[in-house]
Coordinates of C-alpha atoms and ligand atoms in Angstrom, one line a residue:
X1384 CA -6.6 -25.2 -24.7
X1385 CA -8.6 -22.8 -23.3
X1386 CA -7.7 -19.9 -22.0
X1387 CA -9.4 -19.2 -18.7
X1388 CA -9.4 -15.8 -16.9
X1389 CA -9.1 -13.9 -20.0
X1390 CA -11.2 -11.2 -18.1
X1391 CA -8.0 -10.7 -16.0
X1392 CA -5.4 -10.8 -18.8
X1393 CA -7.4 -7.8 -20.4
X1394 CA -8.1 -5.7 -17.5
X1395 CA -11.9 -5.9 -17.5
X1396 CA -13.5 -4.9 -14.5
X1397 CA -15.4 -7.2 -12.2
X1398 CA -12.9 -10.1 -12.1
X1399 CA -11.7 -11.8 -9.2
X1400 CA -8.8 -10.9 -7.2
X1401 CA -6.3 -13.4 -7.9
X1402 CA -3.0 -12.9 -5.3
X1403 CA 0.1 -14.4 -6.0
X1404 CA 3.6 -14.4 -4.6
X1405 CA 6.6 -14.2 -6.1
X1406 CA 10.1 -15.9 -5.8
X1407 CA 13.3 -14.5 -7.7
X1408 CA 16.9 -16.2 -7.4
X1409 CA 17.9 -16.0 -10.9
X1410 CA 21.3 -13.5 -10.4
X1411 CA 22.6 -12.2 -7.6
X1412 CA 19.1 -10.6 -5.9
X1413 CA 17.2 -12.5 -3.3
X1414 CA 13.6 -11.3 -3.8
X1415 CA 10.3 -12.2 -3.0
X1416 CA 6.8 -10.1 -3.6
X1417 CA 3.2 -10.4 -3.5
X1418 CA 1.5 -9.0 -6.4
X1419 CA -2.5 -8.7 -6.8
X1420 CA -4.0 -9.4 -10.4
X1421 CA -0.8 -9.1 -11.9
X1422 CA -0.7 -5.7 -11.4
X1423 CA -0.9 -4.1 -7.8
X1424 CA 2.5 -4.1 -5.6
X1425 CA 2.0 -5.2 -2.6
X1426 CA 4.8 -5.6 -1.4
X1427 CA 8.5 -5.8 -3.3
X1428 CA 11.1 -6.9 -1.2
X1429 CA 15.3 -7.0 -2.5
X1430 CA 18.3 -8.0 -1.5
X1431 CA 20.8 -7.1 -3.2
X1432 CA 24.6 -9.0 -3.1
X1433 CA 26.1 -6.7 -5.1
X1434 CA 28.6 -5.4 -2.2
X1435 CA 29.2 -9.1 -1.8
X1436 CA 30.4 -9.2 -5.4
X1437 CA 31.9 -5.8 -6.1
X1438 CA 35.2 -7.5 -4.9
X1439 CA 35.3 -10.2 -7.1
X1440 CA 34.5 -7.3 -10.3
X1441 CA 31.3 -9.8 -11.0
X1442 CA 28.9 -12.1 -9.3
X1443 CA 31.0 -14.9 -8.4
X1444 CA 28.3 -17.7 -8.7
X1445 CA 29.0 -20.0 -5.7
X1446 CA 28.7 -17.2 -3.4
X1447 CA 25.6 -16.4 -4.9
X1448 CA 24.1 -19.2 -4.2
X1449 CA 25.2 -19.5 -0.8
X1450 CA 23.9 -15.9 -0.1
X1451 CA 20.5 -17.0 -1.4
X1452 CA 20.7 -20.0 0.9
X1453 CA 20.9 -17.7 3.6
X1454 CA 19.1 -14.8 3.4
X1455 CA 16.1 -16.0 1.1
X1456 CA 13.6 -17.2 4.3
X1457 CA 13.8 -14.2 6.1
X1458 CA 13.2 -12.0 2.3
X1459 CA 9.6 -14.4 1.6
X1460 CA 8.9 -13.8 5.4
X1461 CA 9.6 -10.2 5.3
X1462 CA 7.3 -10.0 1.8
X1463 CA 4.3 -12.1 3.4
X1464 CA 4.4 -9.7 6.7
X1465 CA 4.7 -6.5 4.3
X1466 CA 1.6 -7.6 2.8
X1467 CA -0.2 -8.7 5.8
X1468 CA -1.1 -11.7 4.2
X1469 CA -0.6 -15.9 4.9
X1470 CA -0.1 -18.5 2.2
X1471 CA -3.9 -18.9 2.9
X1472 CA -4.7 -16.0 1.6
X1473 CA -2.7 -17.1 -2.1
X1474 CA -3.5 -18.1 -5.3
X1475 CA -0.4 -19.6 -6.0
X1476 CA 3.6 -19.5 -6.0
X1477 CA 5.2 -18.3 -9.2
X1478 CA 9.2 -18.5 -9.3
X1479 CA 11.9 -17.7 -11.2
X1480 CA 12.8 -21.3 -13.7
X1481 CA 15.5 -19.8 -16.0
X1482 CA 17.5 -18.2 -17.4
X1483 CA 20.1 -18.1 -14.9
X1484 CA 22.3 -19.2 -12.6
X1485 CA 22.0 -23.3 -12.0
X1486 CA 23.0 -22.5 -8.2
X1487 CA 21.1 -19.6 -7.5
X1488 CA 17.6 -20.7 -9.8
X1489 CA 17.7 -24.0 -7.3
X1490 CA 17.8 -22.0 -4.0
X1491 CA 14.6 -19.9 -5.3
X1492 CA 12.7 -22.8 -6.6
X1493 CA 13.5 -25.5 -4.2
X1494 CA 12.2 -22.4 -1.4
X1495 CA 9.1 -21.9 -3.7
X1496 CA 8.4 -26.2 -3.8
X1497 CA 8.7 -26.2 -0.3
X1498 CA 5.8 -23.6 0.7
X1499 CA 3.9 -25.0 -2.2
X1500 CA 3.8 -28.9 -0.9
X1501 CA 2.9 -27.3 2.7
X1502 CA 0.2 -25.6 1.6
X1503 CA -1.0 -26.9 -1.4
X1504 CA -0.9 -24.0 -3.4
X1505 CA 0.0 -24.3 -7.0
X1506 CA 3.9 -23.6 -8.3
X1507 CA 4.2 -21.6 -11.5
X1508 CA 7.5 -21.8 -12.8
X1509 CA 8.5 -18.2 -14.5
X1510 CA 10.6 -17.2 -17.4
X1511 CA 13.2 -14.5 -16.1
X1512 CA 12.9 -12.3 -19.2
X1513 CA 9.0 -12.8 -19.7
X1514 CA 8.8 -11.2 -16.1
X1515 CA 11.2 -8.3 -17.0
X1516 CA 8.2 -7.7 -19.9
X1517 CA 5.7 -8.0 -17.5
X1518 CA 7.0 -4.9 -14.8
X1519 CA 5.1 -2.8 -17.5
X1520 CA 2.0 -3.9 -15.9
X1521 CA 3.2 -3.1 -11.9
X1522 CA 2.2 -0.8 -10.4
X1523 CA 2.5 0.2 -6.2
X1524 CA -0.6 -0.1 -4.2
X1525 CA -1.2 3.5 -3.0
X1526 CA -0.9 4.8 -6.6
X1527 CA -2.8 4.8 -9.5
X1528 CA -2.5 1.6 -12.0
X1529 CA -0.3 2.3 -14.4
X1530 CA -1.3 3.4 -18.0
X1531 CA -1.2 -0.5 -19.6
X1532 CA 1.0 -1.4 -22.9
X1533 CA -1.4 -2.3 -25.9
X1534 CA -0.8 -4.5 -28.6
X1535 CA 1.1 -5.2 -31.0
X1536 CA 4.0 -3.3 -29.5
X1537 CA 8.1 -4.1 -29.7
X1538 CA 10.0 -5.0 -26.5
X1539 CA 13.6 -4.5 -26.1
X1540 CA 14.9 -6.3 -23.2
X1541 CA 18.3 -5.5 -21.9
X1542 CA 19.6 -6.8 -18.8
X1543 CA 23.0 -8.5 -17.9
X1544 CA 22.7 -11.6 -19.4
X1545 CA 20.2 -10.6 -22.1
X1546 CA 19.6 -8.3 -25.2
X1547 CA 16.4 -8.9 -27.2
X1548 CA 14.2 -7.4 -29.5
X1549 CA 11.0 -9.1 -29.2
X1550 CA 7.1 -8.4 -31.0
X1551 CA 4.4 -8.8 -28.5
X1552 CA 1.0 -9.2 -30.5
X1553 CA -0.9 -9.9 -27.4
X1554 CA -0.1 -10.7 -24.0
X1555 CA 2.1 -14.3 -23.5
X1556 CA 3.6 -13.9 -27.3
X1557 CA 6.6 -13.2 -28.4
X1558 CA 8.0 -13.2 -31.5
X1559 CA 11.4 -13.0 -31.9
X1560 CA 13.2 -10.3 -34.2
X1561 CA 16.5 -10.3 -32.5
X1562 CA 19.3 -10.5 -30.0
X1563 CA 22.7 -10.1 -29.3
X1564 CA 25.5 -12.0 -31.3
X1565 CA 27.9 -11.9 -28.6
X1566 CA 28.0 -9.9 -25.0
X1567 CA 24.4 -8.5 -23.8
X1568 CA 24.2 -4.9 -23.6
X1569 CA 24.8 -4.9 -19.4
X1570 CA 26.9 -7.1 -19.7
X1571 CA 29.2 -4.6 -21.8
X1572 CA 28.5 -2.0 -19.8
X1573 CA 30.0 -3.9 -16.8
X1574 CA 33.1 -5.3 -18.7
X1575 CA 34.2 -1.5 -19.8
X1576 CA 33.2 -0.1 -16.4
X1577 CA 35.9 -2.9 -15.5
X1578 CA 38.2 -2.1 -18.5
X1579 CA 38.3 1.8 -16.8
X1580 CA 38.7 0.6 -13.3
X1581 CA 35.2 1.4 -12.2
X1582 CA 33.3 -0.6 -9.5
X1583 CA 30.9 -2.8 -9.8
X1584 CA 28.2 -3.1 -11.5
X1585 CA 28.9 -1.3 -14.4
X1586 CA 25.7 -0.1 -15.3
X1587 CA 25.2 2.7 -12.5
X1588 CA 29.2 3.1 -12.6
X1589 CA 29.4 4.1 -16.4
X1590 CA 26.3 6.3 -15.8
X1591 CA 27.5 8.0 -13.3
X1592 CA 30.9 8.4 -14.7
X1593 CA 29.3 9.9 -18.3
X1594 CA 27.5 12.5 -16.4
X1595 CA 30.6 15.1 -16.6
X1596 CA 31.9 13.3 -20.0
X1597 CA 31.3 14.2 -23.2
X1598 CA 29.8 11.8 -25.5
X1599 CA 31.3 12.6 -28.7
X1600 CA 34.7 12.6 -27.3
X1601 CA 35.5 9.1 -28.9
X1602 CA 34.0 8.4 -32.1
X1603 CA 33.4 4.6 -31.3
X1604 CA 31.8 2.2 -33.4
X1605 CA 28.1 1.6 -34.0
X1606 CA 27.1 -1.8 -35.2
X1607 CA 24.0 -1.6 -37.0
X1608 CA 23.9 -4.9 -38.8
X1609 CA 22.0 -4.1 -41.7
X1610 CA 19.1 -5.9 -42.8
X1611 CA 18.8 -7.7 -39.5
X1612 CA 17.2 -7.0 -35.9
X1613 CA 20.1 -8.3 -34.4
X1614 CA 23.0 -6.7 -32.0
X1615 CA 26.8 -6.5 -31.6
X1616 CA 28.4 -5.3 -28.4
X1617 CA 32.1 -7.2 -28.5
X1618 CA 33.9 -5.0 -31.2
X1619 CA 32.5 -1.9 -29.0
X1620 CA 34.1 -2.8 -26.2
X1621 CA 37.0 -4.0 -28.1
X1622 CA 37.4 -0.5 -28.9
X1623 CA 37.3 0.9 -25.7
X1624 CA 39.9 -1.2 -24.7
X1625 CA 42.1 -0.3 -27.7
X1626 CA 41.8 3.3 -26.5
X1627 CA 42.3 2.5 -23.2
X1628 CA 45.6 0.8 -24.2
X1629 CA 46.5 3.5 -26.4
X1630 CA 46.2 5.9 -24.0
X1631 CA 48.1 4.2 -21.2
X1632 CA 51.3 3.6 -23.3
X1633 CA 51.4 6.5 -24.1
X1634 CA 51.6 7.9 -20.1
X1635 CA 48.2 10.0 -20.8
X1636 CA 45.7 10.1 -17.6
X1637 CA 42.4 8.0 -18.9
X1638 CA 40.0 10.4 -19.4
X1639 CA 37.3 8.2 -18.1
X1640 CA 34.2 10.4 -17.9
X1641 CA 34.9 10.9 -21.4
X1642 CA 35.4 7.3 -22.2
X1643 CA 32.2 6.4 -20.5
X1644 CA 30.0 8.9 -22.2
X1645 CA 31.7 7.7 -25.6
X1646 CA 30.8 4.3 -24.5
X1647 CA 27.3 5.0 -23.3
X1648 CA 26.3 6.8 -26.3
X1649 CA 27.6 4.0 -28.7
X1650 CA 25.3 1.4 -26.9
X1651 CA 22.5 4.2 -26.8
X1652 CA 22.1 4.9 -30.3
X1653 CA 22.1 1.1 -31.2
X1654 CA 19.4 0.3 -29.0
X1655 CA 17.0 3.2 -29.9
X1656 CA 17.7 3.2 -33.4
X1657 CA 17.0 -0.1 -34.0
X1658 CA 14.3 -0.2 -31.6
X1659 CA 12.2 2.6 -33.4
X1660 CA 13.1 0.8 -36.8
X1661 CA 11.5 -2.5 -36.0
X1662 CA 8.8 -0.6 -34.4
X1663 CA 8.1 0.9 -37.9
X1664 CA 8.3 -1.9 -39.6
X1665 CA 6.4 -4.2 -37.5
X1666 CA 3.9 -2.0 -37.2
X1667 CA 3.8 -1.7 -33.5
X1668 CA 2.2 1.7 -32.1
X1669 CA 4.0 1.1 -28.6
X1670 CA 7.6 0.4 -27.2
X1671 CA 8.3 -1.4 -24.5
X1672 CA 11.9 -1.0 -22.5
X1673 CA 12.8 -3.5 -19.8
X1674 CA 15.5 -5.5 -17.7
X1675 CA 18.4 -3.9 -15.6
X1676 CA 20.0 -1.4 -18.6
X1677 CA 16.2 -0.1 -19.1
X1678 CA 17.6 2.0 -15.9
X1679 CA 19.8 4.1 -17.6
X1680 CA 19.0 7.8 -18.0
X1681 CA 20.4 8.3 -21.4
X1682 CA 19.0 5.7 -22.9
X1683 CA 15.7 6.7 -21.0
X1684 CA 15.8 10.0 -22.5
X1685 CA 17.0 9.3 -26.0
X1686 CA 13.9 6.4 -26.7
X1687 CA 11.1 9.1 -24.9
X1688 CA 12.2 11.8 -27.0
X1689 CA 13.1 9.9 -30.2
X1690 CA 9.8 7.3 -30.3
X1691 CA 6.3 8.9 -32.7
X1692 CA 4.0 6.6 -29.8
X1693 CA 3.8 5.5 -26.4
X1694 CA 7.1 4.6 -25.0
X1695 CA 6.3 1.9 -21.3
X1696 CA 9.6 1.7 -19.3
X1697 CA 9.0 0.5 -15.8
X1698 CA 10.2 2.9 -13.2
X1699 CA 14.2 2.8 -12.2
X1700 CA 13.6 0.3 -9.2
X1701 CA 11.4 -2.2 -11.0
X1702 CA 14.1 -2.2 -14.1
X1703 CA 16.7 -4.6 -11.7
X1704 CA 15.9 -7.3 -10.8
X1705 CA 13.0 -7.8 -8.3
X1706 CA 10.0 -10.8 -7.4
X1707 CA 7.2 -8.2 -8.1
X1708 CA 7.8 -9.0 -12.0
X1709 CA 7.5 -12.9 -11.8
X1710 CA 4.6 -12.4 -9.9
X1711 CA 3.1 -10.0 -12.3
X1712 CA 3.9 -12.9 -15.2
X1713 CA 3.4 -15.5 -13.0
X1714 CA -0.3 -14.3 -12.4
X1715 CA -0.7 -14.1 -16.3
X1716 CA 0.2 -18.2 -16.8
X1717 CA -1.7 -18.8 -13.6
X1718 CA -4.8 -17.2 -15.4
X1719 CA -3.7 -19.1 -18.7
X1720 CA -4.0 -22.1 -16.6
X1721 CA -0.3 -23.1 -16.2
X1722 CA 0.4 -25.4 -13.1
X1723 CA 3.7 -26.8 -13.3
X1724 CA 4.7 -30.1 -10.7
X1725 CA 6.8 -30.2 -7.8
X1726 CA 9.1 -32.5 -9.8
X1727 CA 10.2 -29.1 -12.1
X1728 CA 14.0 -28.5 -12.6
X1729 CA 15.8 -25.3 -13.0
X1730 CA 16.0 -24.3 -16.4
X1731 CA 19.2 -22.0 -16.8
X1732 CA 19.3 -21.5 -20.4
X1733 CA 15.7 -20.7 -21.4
X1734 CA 14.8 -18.9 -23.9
X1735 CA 12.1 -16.6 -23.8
X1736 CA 10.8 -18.0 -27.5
X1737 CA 10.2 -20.9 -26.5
X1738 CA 7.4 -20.5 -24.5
X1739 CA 4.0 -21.0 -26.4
X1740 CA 1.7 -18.5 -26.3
X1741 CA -1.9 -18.2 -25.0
X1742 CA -3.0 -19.3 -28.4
X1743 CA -0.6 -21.9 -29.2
X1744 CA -1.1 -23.9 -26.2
Ligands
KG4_1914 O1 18.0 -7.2 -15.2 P1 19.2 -7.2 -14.3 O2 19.0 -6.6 -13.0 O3 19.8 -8.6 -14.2 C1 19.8 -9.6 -15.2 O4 18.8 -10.2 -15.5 O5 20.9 -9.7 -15.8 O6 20.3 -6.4 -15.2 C2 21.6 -6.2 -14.6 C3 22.4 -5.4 -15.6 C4 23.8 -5.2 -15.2 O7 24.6 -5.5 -16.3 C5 23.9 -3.8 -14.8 O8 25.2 -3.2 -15.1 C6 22.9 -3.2 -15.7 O9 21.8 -4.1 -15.7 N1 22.4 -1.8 -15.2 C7 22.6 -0.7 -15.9 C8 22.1 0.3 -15.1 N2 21.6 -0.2 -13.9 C9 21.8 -1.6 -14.1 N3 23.2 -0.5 -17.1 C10 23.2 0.8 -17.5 N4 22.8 1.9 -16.8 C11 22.2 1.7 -15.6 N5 21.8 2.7 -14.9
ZN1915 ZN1 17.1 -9.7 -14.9

């Protein structure tokens, strides 16, 4: 096929001005954005549930969905106003597809199907994780653009749900190196913060915790899985909790700051070791950090100050979840030419490699 628009996808001046908005329902964040050229932030709006699920030490998906029921008219109402624009003045509707929550994907997309049919604008269904990628690109109108990733580079996405290692040769192509074999790297962050009774989510908790720790309290283990790209994060956390335990019988206040740094330093090293490995092996003179535990300071620090070449990690409040980023990718397909039907289902286990690239499709 094709591939129209490359003008855009390179960042060549002169092109057209291509204005998309964007629809995310994937989790437990009700967002909606409108994003110009794939790039420029024109408005990010997020609603976050977390309070909602704090109580329940997780999202609890029913309630999820029901949140996104309610609140998602008034968050694509409140993004369209903050832009001071009308679906007329769209290119099209990109929305979250998968991977996610069954309940929460269909609120988003059946939202996004329903301003599409009224005004005819085309729907772009969005890979989750292909949009974390694509917050590199954002940046907020008001500032300057952001200095652009350049190819080939190596992605590391971590989020809640997902931990991959990924080798971007140009833009819409990923080739897989690795991922977890059990829990993602949030989602081990929020199962210890749970294991040492902190609130949820775990990611900021832990952080925050670690700050007055000391890292090298607890010599906890570091898989590196030799000779693959892939990650462990289950006999980590197994070990926290055998300390945990240990500690408790024997009557001894948890020294949690200490745990968490421990913790946090574990996951750390993992992800920046093997991160700057595959970027040396692949050849890849850029990294790429994304997805909610791209947030985390430490980890932040370690892979600026350990990496030889540029290091793109969006700032804090695109790294959680938000719209701006499925617009940003969904503006990439759009230019590709991808123009999905109104008939299109949720897909909640979709992984990010099977989507063909610009050159494969
Ligand atoms: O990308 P995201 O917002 O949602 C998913 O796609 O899953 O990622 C959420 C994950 C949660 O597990 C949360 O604990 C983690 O990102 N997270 C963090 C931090 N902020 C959020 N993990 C470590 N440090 C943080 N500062
Ligand atoms: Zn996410």
């Amino acid at each position: 096929m094709e591939i129209k628009g490359t003008g855009a996808l390179t960042g060549n001046a002169g092109r057209q001005l291509v204005r998309i908005l964007g629809i995310e329902t994937s989790c437990d964040e009700t967002a909606a954005a409108v994003v110009e050229n794939g790039r420029k932030i024109i408005s990010n709006v997020v609603a976050s549930q977390a309070n909602l699920h704090a109580r329940f030490g997780g999202v609890f998906p029913e309630v999820a969905s029901r949140q996104h029921v309610r609140t998602i008219f008034t968050i694509v109402e409140q993004a369209l106003q903050q832009a001071h624009v009308t679906l007329e003045d769209l290119d099209g509707i990109a929305v979250t597809r998968g991977p996610g929550l069954p309940g929460s994907l269909v609120v988003g997309l059946n939202m996004a199907k329903g301003l599409a049919l009224s005004s005819g604008l085309p729907l772009i269904g969005v890979n989750h994780l292909e949009g974390h990628l694509y917050s590199a690109w954002l940046y907020d109108v008001g500032l300057q653009p952001t200095v652009e990733p350049q190819f080939p580079l190596v992605a590391l996405i971590v989020s809640g749900g997902h931990t991959e290692l990924v080798l971007m040769e140009n833009h819409l192509s990923y080739r897989r190196l690795g991922a977890t074999l059990d829990d993602a790297a949030g989602e081990a962050f929020d199962k210890v913060a749970r294991l040492l009774g902190l609130a949820y989510p775990g990611g900021p908790s832990i952080q925050r915790a670690a700050e007055d720790g000391d890292g090298r309290a607890f010599a906890f283990p570091r898989a590196w899985l030799e000779d693959s790209w892939d990650f462990s994060f289950s006999g980590l956390k197994t070990a926290v909790l055998r300390e945990v335990r240990r500690l408790e019988s024997s009557r001894l206040n948890l020294p949690v700051a200490d745990l968490a740094a421990s913790f946090q330093a574990a996951v750390v090293d993992v992800l920046v070791g093997k991160t700057l490995r595959a970027a040396k092996a692949f050849h890849a003179g850029e990294i790429l950090v994304a997805g909610g535990v791209s947030a985390n300071r430490a980890l932040r620090q370690a892979i600026m100050s350990q990496a030889e070449g540029k290091v793109h990690i969006p700032p804090i409040y695109l790294c959680t979840d938000n719209a701006a980023m499925i617009a940003a990718a969904g503006t990439f397909r759009y230019l590709q030419g991808q123009r999905d039907a109104l008939e299109m289902d949720v897909l909640p286990n979709w992984p990010l490699f099977e989507l063909l690239s610009a050159a494969e499709s």
